[in-house]
PDB file of C-alpha atoms in Angstrom:
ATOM      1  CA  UNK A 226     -54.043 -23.904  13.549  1.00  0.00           C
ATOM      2  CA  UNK A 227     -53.036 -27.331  13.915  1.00  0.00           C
ATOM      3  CA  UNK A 228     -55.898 -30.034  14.913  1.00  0.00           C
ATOM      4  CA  UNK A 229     -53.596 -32.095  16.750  1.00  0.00           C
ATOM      5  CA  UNK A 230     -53.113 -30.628  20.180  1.00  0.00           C
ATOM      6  CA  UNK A 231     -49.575 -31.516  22.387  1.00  0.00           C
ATOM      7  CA  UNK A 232     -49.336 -31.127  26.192  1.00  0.00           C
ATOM      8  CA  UNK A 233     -47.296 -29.553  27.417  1.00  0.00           C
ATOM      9  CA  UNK A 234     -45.125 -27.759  25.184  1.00  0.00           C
ATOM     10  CA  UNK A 235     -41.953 -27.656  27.318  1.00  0.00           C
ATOM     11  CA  UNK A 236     -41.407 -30.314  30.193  1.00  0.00           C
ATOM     12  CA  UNK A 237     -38.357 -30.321  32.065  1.00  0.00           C
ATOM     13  CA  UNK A 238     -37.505 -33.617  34.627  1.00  0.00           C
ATOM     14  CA  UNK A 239     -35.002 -35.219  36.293  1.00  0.00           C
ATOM     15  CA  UNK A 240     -33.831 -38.652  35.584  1.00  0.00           C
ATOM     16  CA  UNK A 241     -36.066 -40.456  38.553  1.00  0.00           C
ATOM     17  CA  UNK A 242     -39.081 -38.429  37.498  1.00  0.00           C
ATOM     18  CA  UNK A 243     -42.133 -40.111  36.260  1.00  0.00           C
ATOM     19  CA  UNK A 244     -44.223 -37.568  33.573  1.00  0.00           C
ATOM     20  CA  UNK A 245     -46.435 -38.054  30.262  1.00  0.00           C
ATOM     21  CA  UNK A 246     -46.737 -36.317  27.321  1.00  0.00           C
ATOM     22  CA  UNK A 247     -50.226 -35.937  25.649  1.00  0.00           C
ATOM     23  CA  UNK A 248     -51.744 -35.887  22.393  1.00  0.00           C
ATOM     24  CA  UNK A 249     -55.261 -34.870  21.198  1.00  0.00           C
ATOM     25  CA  UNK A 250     -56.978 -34.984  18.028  1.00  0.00           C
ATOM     26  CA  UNK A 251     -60.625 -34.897  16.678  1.00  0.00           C
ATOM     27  CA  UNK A 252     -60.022 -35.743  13.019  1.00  0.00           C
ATOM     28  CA  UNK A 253     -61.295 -38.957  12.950  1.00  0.00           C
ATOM     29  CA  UNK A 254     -58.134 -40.729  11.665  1.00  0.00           C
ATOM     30  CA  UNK A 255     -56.947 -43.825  12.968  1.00  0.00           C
ATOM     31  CA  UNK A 256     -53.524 -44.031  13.167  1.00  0.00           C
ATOM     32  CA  UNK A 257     -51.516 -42.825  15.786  1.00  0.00           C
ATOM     33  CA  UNK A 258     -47.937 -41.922  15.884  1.00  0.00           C
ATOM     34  CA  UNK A 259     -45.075 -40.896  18.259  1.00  0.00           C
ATOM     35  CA  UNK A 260     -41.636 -39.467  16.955  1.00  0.00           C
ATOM     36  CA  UNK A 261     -38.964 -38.219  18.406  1.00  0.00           C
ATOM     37  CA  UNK A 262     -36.418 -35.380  16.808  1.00  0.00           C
ATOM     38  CA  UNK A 263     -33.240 -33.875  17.745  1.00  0.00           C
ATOM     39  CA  UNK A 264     -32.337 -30.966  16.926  1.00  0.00           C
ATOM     40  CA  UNK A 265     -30.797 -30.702  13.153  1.00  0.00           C
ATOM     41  CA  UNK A 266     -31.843 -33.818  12.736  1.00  0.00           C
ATOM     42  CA  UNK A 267     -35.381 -35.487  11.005  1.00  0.00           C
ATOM     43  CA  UNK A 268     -38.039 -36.973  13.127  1.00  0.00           C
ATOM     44  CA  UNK A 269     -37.230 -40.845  13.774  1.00  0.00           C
ATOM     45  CA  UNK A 270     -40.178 -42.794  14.067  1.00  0.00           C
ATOM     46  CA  UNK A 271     -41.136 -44.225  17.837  1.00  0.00           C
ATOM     47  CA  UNK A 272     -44.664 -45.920  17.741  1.00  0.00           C
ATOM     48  CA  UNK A 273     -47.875 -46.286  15.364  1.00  0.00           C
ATOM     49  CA  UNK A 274     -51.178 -46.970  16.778  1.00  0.00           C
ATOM     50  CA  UNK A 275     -53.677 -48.025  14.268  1.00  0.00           C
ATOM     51  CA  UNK A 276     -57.390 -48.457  15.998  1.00  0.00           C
ATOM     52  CA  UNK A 277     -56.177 -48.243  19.257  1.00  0.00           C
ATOM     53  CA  UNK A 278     -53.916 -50.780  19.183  1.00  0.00           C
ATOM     54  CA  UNK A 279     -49.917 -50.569  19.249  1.00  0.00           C
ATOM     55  CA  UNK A 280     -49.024 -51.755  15.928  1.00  0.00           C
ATOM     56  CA  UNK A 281     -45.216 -50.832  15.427  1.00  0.00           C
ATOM     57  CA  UNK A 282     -42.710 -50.000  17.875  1.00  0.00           C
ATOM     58  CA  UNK A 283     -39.156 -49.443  16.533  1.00  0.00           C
ATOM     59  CA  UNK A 284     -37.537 -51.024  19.128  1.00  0.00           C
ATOM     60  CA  UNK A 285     -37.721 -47.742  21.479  1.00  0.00           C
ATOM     61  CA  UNK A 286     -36.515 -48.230  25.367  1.00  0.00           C
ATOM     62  CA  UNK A 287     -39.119 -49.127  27.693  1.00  0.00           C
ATOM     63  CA  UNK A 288     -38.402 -46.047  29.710  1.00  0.00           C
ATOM     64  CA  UNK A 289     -40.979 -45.196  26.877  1.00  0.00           C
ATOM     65  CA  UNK A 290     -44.048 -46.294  27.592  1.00  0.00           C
ATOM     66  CA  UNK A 291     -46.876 -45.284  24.991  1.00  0.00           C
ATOM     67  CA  UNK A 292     -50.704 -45.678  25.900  1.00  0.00           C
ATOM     68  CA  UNK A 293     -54.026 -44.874  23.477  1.00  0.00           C
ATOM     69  CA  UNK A 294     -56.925 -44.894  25.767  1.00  0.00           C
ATOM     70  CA  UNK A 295     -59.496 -43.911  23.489  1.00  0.00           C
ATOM     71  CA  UNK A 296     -59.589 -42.930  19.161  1.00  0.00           C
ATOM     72  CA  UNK A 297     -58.703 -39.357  20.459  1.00  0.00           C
ATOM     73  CA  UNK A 298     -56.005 -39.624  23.027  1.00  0.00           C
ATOM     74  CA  UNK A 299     -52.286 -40.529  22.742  1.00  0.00           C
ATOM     75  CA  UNK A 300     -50.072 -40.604  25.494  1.00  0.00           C
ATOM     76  CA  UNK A 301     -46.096 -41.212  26.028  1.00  0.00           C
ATOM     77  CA  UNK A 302     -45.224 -42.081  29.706  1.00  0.00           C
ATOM     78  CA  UNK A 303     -42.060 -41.251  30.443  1.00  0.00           C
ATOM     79  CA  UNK A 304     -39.862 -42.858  33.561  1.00  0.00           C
ATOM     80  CA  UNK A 305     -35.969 -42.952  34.230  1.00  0.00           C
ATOM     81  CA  UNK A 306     -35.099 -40.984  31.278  1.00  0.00           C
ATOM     82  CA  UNK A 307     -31.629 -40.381  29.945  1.00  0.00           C
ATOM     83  CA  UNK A 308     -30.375 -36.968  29.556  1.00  0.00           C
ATOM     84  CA  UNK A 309     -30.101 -38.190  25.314  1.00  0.00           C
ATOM     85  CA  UNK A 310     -33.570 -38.396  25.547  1.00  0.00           C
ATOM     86  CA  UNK A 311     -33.808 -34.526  25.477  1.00  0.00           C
ATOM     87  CA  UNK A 312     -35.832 -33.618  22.297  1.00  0.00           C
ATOM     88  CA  UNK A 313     -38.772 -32.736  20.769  1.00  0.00           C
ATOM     89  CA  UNK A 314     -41.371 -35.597  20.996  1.00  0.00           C
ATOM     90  CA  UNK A 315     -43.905 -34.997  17.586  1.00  0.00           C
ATOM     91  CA  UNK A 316     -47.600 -36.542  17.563  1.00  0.00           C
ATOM     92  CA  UNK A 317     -48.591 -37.467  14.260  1.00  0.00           C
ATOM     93  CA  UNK A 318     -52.009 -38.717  13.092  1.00  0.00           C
ATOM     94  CA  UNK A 319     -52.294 -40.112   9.703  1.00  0.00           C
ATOM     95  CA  UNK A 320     -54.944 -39.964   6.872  1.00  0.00           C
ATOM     96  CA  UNK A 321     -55.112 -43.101   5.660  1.00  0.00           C
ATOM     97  CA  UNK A 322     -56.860 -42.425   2.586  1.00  0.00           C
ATOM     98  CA  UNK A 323     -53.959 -40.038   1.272  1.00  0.00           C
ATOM     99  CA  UNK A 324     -51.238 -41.107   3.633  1.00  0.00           C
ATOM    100  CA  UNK A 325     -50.523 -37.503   4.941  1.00  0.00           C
ATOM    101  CA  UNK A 326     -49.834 -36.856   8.210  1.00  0.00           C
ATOM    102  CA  UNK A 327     -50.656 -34.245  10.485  1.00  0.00           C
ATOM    103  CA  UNK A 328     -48.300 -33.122  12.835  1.00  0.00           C
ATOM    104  CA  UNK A 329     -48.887 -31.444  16.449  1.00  0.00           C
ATOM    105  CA  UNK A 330     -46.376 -28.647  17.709  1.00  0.00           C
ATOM    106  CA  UNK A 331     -44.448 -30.870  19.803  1.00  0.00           C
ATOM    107  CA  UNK A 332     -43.388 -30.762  23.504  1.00  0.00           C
ATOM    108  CA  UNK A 333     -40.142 -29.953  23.725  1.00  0.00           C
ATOM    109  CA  UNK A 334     -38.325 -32.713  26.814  1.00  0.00           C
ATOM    110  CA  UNK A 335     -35.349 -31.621  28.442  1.00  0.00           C
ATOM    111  CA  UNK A 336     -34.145 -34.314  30.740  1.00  0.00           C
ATOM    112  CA  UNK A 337     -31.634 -33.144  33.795  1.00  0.00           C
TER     113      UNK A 337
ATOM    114  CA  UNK B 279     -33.324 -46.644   9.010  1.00  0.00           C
ATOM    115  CA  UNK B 280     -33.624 -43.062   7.282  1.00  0.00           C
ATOM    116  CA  UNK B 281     -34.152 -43.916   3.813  1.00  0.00           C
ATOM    117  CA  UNK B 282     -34.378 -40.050   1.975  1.00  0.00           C
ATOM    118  CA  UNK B 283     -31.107 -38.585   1.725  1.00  0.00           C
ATOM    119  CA  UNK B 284     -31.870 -34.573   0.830  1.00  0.00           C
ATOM    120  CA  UNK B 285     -29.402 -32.190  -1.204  1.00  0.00           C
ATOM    121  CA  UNK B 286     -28.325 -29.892  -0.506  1.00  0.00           C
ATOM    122  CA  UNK B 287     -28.158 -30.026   3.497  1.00  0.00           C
ATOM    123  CA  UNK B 288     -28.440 -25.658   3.695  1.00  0.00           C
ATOM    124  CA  UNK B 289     -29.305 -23.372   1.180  1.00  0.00           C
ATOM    125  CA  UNK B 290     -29.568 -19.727   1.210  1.00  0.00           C
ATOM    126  CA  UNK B 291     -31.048 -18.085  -1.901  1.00  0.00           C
ATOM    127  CA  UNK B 292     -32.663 -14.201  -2.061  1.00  0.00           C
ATOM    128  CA  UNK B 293     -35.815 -13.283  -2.296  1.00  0.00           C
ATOM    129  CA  UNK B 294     -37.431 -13.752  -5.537  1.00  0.00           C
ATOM    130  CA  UNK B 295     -35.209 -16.474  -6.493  1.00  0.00           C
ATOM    131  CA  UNK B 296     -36.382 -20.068  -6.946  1.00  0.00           C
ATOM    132  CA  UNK B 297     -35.278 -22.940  -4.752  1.00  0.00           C
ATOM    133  CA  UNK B 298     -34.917 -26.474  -5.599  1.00  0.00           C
ATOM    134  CA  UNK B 299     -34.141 -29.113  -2.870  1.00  0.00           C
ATOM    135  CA  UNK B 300     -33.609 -32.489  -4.206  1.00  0.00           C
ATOM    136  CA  UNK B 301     -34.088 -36.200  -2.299  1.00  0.00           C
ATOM    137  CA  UNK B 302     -32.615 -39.821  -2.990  1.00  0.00           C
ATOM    138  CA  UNK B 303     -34.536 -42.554  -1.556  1.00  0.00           C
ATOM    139  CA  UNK B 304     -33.540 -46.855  -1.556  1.00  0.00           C
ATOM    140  CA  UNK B 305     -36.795 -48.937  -1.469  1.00  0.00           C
ATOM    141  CA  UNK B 306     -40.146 -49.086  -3.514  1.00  0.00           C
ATOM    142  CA  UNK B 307     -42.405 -46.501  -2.274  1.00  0.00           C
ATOM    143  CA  UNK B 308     -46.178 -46.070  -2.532  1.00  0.00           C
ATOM    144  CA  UNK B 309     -46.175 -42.187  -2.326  1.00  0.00           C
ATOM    145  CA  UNK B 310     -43.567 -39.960  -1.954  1.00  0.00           C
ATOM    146  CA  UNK B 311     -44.305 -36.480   0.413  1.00  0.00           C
ATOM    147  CA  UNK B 312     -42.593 -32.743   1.408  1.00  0.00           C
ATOM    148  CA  UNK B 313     -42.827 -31.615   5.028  1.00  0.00           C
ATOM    149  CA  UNK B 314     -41.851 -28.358   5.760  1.00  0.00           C
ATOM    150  CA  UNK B 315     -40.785 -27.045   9.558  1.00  0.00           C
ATOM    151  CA  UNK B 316     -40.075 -23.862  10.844  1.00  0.00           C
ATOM    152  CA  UNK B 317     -37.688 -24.117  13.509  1.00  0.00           C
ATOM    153  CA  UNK B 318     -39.357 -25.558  16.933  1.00  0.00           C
ATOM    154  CA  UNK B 319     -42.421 -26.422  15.430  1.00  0.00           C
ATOM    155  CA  UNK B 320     -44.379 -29.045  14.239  1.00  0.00           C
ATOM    156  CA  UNK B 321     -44.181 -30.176  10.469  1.00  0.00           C
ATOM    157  CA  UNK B 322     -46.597 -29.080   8.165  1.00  0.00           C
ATOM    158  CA  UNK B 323     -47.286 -31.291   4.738  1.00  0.00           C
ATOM    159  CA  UNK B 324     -47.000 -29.559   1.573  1.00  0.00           C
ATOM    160  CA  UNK B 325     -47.421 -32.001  -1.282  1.00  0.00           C
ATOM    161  CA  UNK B 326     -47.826 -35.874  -1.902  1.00  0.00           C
ATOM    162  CA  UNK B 327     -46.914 -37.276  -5.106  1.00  0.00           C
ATOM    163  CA  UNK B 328     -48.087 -40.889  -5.829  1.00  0.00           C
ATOM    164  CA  UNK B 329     -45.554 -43.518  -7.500  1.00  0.00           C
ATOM    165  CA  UNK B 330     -47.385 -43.686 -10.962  1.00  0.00           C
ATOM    166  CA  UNK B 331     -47.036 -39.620 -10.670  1.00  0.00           C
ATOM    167  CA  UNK B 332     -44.252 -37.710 -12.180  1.00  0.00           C
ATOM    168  CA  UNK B 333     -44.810 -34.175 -11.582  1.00  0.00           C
ATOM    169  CA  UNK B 334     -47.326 -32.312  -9.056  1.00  0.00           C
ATOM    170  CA  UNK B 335     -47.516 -28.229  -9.042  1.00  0.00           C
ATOM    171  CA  UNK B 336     -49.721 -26.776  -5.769  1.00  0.00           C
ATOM    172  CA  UNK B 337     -49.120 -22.956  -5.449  1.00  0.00           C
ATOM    173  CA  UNK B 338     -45.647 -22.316  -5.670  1.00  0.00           C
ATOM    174  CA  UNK B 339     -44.559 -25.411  -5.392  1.00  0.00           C
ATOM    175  CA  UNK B 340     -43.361 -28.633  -7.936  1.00  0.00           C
ATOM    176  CA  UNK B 341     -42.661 -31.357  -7.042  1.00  0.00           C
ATOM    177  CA  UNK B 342     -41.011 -34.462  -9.585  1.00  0.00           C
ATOM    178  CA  UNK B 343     -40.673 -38.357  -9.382  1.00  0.00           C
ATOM    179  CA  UNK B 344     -38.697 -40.376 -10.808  1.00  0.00           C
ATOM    180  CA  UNK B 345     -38.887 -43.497  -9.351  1.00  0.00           C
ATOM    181  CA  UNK B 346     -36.499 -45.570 -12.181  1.00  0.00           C
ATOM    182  CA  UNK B 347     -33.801 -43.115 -10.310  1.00  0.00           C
ATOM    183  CA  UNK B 348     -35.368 -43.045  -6.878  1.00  0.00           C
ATOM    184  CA  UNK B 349     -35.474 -39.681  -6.590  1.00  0.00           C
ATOM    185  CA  UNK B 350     -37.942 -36.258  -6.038  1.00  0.00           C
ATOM    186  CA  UNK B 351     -36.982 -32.778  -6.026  1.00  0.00           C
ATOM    187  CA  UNK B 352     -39.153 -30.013  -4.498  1.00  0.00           C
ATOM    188  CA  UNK B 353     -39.045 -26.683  -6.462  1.00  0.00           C
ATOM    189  CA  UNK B 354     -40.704 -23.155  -4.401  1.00  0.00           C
ATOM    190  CA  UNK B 355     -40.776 -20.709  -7.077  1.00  0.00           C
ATOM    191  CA  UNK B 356     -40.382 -17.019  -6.592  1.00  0.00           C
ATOM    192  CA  UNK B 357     -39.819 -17.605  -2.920  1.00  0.00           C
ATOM    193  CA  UNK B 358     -40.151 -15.417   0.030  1.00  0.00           C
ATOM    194  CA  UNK B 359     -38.619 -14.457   3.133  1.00  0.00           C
ATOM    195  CA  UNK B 360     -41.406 -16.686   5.263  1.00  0.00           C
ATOM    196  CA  UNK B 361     -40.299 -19.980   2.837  1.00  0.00           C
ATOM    197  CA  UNK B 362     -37.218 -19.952   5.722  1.00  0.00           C
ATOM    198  CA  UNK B 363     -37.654 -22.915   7.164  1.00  0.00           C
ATOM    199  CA  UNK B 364     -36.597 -27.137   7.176  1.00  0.00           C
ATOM    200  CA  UNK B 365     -37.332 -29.112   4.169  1.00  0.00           C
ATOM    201  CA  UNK B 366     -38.133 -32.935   4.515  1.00  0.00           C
ATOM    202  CA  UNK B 367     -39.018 -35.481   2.100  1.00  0.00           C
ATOM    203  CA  UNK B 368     -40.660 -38.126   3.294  1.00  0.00           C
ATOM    204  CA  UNK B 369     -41.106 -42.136   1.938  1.00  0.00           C
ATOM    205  CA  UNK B 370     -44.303 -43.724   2.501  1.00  0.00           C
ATOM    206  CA  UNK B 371     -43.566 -47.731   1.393  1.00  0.00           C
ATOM    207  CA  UNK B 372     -45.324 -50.757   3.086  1.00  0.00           C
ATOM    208  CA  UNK B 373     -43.228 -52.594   5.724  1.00  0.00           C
ATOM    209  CA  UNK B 374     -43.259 -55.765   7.131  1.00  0.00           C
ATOM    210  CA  UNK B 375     -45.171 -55.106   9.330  1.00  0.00           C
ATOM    211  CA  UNK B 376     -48.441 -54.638   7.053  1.00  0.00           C
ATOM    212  CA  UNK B 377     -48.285 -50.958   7.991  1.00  0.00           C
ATOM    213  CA  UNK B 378     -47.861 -47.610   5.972  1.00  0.00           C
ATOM    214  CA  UNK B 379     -45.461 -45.681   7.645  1.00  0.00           C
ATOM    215  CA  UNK B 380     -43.385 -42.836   7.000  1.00  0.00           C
ATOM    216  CA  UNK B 381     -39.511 -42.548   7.133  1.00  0.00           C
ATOM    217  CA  UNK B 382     -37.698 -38.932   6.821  1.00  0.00           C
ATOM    218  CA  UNK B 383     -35.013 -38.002   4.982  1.00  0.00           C
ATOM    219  CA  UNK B 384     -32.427 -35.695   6.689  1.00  0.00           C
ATOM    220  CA  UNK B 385     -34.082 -32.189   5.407  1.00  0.00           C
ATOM    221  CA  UNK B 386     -32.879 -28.727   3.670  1.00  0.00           C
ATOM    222  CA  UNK B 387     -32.577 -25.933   5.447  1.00  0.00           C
ATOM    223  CA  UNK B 388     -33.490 -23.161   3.672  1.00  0.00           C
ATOM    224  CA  UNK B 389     -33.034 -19.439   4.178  1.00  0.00           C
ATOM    225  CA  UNK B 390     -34.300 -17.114   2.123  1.00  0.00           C
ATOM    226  CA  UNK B 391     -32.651 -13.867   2.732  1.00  0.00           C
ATOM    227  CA  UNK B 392     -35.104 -10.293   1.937  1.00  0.00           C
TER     228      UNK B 392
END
């Protein structure tokens, strides 16, 4: 069982939709991260959070908007999405004693 | 940028057999790791290997560094049908940024037939 919970699994909008994905985790660590993957391909980095603060972003489209209200919540607002944006979105929180990450499950966009 | 390149891109080995999945990498690192992710799903970490490490065993698994070559390989020995799956190696160096982050390399896939 993974401790790093993604909401929801699947989303499916439209271009002019406005939605957010969600991440949860109770580990303690405090660094944050959003990737995105496509399929056959390996997760490209999106944003890092580190104390609550947004610490890198890797020059990702502002139709991404990422948001850590608190040490255990990550979100990724979402607004006039391309349908290239389709993919699965990964939540990663990092150890930063041993450098490990820990991944959620993903929620898997599919933009119309 | 992707910085770990993996070889091979798909392999497909029988049960039983041992698999070894190798990965190239440019810059200095601080730790070099394996992900592994079954289709759809999240990635799971298998093994970290420092950069003053050369060889790691956990389980199955064994991992080698050479960093004068900039490269790791990943051995599963006497695998299984439920080591089917992606394999990623992943570089964990120090950016400009002041941060630790880690970059992917483009993964194995790996099916191992019963």
């Amino acid at each position: 069982d993974t401790e790093v919970t993604q909401t929801p699994k699947h989303l499916v909008m439209g271009m002019t939709n406005k939605k957010s994905l969600k991440c949860e985790q109770h580990m303690g660590h405090r660094a944050m991260y959003w990737y995105k993957q496509k399929a056959k391909k390996p997760p490209e980095l999106m944003f890092v959070y580190s104390y609550e603060k947004l610490s890198i972003n890797e020059s990702v489209p502002s139709r991404f908007s990422p948001e850590c209200p608190n040490s255990s919540l990550l979100n990724l607002h979402l607004h006039a999405l391309q349908p290239e944006d389709s993919a699965l979105y990964l939540c990663a929180i990092q150890d930063s004693n041993t450098g490990e990450l820990f991944f959620g499950e993903g929620s898997r966009l599919t933009v119309l | 940028s992707q910085q770990g390149e993996e070889d091979p891109q798909a392999l497909s080995i029988q049960e039983g057999e041992n698999a070894t999945m190798n990965c190239s990498y440019k810059t200095s690192i601080n730790n070099l790791q394996w992900y592994r992710q079954n289709s759809g799903r999240g990635l799971v970490h298998l093994i970290l290997i420092r950069s003053n490490e050369r060889e790691k065993h956990s389980g199955r698994l064994r991992v080698t560094l050479d960093t004068s070559k900039k490269s790791s390989s990943l051995l599963i020995t006497a695998s299984r049908a439920a080591d089917t799956a992606s394999y990623f190696c992943a570089t964990d160096a120090r950016g400009d940024s002041g941060y630790s982050t880690l970059t992917f390399g483009k993964g194995t896939m790996l099916l191992v037939s019963p």
